[in-house]
PDB file of C-alpha atoms in Angstrom:
ATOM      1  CA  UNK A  21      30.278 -10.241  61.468  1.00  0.00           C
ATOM      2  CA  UNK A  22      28.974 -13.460  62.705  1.00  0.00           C
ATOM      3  CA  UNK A  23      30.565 -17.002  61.393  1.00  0.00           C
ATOM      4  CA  UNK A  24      30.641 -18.114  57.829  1.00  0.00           C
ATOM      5  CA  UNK A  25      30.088 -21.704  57.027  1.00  0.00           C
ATOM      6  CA  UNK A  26      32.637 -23.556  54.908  1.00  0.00           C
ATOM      7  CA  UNK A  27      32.214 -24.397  51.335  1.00  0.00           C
ATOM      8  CA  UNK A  28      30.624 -27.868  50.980  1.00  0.00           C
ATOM      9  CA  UNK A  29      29.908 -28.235  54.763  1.00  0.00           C
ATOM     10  CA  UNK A  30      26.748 -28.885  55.763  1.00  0.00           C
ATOM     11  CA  UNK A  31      24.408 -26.116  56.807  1.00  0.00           C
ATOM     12  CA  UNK A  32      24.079 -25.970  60.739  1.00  0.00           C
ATOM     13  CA  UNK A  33      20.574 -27.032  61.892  1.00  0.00           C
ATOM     14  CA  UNK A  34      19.924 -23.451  62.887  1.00  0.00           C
ATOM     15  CA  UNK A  35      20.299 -22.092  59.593  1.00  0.00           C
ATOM     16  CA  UNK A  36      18.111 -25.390  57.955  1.00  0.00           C
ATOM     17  CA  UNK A  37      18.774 -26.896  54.675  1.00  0.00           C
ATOM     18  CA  UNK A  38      16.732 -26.013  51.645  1.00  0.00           C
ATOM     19  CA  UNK A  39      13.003 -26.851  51.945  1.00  0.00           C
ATOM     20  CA  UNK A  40      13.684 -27.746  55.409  1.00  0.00           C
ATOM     21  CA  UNK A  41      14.855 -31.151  54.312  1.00  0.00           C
ATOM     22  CA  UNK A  42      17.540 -33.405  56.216  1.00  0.00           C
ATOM     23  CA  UNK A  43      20.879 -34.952  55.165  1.00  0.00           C
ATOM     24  CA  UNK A  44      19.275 -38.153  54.851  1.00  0.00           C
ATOM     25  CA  UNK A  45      16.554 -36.804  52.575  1.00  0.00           C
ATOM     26  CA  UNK A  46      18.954 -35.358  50.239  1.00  0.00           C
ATOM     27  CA  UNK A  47      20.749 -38.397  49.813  1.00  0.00           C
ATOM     28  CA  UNK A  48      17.563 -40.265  49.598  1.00  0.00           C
ATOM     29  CA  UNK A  49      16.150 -37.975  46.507  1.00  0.00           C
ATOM     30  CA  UNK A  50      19.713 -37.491  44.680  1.00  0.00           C
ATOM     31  CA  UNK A  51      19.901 -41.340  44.580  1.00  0.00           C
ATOM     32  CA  UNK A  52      16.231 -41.994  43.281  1.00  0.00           C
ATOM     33  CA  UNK A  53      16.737 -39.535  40.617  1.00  0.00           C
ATOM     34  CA  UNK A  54      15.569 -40.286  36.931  1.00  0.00           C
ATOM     35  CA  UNK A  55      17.265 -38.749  34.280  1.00  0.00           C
ATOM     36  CA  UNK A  56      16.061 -38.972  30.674  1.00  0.00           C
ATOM     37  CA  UNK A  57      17.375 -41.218  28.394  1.00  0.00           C
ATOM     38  CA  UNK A  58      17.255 -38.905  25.512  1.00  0.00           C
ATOM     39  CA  UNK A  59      19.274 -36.367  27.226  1.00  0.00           C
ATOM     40  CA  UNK A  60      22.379 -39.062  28.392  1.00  0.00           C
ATOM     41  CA  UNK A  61      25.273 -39.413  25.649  1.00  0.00           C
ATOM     42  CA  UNK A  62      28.768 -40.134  26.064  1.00  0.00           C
ATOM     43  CA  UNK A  63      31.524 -37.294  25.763  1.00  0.00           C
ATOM     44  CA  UNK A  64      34.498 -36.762  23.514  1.00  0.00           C
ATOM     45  CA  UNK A  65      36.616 -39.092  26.760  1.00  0.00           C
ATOM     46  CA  UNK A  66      33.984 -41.803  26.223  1.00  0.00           C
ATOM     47  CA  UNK A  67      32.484 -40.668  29.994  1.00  0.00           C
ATOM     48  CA  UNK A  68      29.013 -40.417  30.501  1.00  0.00           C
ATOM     49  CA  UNK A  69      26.886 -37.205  30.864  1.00  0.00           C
ATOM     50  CA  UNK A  70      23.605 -35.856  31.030  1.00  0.00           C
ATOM     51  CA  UNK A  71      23.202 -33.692  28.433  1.00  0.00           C
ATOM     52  CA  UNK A  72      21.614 -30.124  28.138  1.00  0.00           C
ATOM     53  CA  UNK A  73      19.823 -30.351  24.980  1.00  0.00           C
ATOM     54  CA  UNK A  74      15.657 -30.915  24.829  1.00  0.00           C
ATOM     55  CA  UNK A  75      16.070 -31.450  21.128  1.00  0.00           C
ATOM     56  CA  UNK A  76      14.349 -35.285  20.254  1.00  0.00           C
ATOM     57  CA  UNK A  77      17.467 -36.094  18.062  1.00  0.00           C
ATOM     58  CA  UNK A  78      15.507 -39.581  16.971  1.00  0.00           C
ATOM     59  CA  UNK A  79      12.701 -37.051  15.553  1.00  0.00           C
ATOM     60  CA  UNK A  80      15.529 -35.232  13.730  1.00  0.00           C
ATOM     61  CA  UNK A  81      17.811 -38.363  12.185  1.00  0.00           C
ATOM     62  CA  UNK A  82      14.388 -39.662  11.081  1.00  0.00           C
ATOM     63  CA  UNK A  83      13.123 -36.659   9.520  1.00  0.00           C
ATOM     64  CA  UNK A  84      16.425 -35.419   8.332  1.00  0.00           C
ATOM     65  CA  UNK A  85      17.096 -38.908   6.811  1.00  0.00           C
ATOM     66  CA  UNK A  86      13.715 -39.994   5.489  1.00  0.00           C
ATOM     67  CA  UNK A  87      13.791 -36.811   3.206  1.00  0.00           C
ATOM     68  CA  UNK A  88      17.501 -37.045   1.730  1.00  0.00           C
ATOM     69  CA  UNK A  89      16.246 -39.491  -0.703  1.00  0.00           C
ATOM     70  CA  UNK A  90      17.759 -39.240  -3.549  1.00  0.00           C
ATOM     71  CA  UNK A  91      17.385 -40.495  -7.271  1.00  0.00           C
ATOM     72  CA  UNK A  92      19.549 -40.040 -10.282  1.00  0.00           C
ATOM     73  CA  UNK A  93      16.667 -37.389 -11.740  1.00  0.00           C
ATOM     74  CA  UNK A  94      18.662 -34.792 -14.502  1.00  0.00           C
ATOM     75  CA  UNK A  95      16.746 -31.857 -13.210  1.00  0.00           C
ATOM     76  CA  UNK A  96      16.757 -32.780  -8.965  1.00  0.00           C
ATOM     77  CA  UNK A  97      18.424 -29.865  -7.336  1.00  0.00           C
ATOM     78  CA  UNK A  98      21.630 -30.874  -4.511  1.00  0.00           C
ATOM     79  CA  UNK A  99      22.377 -28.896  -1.740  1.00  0.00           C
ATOM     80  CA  UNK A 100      25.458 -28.506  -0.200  1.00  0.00           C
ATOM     81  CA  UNK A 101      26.517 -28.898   3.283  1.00  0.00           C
ATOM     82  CA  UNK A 102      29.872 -29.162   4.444  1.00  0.00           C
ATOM     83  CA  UNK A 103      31.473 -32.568   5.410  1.00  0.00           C
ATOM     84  CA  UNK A 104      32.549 -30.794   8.920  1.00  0.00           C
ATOM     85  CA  UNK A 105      29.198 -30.037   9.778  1.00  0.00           C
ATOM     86  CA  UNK A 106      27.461 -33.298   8.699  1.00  0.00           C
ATOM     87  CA  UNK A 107      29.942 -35.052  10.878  1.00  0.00           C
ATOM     88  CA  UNK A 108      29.100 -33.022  14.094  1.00  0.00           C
ATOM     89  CA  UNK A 109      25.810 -33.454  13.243  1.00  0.00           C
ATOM     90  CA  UNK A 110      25.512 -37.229  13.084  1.00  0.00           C
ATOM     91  CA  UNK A 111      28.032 -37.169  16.714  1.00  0.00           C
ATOM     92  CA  UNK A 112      25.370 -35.352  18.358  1.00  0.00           C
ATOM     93  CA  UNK A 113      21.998 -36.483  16.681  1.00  0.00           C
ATOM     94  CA  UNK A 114      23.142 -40.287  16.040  1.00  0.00           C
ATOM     95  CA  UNK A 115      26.202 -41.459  18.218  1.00  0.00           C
ATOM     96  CA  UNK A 116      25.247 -38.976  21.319  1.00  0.00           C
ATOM     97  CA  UNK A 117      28.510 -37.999  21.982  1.00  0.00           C
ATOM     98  CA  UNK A 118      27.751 -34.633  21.977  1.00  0.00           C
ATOM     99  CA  UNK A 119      25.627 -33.208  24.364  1.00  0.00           C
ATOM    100  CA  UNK A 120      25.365 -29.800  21.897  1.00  0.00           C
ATOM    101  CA  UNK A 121      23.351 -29.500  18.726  1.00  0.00           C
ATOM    102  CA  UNK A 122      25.893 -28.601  15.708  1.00  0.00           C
ATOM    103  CA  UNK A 123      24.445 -24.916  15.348  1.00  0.00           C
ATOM    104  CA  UNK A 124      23.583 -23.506  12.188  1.00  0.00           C
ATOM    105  CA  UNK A 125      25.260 -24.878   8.661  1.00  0.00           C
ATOM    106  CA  UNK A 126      27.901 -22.925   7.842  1.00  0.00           C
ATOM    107  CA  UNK A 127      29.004 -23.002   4.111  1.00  0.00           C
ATOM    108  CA  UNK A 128      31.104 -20.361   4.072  1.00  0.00           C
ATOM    109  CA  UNK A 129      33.910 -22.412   4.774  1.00  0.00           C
ATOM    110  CA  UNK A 130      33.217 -23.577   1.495  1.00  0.00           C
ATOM    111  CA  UNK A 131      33.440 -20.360  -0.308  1.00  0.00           C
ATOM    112  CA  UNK A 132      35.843 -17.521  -0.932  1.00  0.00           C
ATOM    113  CA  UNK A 133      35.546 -14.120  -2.854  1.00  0.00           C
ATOM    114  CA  UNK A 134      35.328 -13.808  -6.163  1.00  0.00           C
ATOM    115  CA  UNK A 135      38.788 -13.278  -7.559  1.00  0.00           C
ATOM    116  CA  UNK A 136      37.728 -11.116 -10.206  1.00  0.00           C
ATOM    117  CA  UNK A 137      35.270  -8.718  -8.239  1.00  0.00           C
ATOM    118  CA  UNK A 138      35.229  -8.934  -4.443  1.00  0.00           C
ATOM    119  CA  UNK A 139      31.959  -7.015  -4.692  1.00  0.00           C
ATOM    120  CA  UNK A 140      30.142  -9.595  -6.207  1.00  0.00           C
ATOM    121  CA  UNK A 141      28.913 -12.992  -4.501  1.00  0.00           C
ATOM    122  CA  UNK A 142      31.217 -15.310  -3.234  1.00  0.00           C
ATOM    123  CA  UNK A 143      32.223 -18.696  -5.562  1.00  0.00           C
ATOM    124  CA  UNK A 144      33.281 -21.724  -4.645  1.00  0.00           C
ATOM    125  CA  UNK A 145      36.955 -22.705  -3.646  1.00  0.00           C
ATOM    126  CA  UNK A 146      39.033 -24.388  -6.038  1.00  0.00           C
ATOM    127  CA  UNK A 147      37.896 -27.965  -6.657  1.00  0.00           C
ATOM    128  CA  UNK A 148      36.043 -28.805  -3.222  1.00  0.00           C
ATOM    129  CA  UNK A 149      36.366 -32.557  -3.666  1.00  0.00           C
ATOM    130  CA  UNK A 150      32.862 -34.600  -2.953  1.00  0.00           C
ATOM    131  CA  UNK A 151      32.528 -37.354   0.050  1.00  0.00           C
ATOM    132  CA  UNK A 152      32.916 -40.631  -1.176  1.00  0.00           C
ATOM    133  CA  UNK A 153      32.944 -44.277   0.528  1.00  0.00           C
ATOM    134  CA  UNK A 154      36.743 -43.709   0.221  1.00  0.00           C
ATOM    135  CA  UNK A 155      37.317 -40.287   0.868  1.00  0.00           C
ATOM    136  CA  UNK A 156      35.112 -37.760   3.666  1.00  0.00           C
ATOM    137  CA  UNK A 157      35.636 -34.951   1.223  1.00  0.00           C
ATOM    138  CA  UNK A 158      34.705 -31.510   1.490  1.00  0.00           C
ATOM    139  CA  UNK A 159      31.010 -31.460   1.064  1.00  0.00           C
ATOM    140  CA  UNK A 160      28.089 -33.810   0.953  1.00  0.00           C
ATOM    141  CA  UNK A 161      25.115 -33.345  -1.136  1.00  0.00           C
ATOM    142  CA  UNK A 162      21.689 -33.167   0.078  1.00  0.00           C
ATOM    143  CA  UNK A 163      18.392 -32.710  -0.668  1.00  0.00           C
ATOM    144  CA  UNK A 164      16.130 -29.706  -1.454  1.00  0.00           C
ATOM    145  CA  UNK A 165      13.604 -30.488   0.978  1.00  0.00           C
ATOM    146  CA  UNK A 166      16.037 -31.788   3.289  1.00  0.00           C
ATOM    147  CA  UNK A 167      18.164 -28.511   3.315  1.00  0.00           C
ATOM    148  CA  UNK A 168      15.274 -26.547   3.768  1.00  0.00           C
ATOM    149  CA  UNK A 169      14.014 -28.703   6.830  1.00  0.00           C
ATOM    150  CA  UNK A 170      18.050 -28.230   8.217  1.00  0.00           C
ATOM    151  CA  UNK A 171      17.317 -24.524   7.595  1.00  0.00           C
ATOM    152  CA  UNK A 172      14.147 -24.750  10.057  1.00  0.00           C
ATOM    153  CA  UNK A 173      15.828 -26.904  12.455  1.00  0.00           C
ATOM    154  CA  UNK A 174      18.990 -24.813  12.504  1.00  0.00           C
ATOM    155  CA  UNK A 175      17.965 -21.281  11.699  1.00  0.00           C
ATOM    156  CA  UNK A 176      20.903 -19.098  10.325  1.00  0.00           C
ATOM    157  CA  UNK A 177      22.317 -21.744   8.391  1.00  0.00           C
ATOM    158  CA  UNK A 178      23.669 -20.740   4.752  1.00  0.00           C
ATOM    159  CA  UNK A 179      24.387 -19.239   2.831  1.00  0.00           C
ATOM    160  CA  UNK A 180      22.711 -21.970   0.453  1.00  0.00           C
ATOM    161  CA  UNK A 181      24.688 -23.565  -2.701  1.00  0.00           C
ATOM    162  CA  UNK A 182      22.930 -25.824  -5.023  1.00  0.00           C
ATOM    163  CA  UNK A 183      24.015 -28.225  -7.746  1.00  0.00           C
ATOM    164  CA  UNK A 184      22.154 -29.659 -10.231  1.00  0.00           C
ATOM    165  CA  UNK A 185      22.083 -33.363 -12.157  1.00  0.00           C
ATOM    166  CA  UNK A 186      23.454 -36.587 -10.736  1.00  0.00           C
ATOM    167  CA  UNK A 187      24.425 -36.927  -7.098  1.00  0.00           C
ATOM    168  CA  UNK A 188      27.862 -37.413  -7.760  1.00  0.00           C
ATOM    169  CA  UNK A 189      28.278 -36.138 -11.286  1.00  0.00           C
ATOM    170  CA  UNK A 190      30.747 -33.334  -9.976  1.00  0.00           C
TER     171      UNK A 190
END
């Protein structure tokens, strides 16, 4: 049955260590290891980690942010995103605490069959309240373009509502 090395102990010279490398030269290469900065963030305990994403998140703010501009145009078209979702988003793409993109939007949360016909398309919930600078709300209102660029970043993400007229004419 021969003898069966320990968990954690080192591998006996017979047997050789991976690559043929020595103690010495695994201690040498684990502690000249570069990691890359866009993959380090700090976790939910404030530790931190190297994270498992390949996503450029500064690529994403930028282009996620540089196209929600909005204006007070009558006939602009808002999309909504839940408040949840935008939050998770900006942990992971802005503050790096998350090491885990958001996943897709998900505005269902926002929705519930229609009362009158559960066959036809879900409506809104009563009265979802808008974010505000006193209040995170329910939803937050976005862009056209910018929705549409979440949709390609995050496929599966929907299904889509849309407002029309002032940002926060609700």
């Amino acid at each position: 049955w021969g003898a069966r090395a320990r968990p954690g102990a080192p591998a006996p010279a017979s047997m050789g260590n991976k690559a043929g490398k020595s103690n010495e030269e695994e201690k040498a290469e684990k502690k000249s290891k570069v990691y890359d900065p866009q993959l380090i963030y700090y976790d939910s305990y404030g530790l931190l980690r190297v994270g498992k994403t390949t996503r450029d998140r500064d690529e994403e703010m930028i282009k996620l942010l540089a196209n929600d501009v909005g204006d007070e145009d009558l006939e602009r078209v808002w999309m909504i995103v839940p408040t949840f979702w935008v939050k998770r988003w900006l942990r992971f793409a802005h503050f790096r605490q998350l090491d885990k993109d958001p996943g897709p939007v998900d505005n269902t949360i926002l929705l519930k069959p229609d009362p009158t016909d559960p066959s036809l398309p879900m409506v809104l919930r009563q009265a979802p309240e808008p974010a505000t600078a006193d209040s995170p709300g329910h939803y937050r209102r976005i862009t056209l373009h910018t929705w549409q660029l979440l949709c390609q970043l995050y496929p599966g993400s929907g299904p889509p509502i849309a407002g029309h007229g002032y940002p926060f004419d609700d």
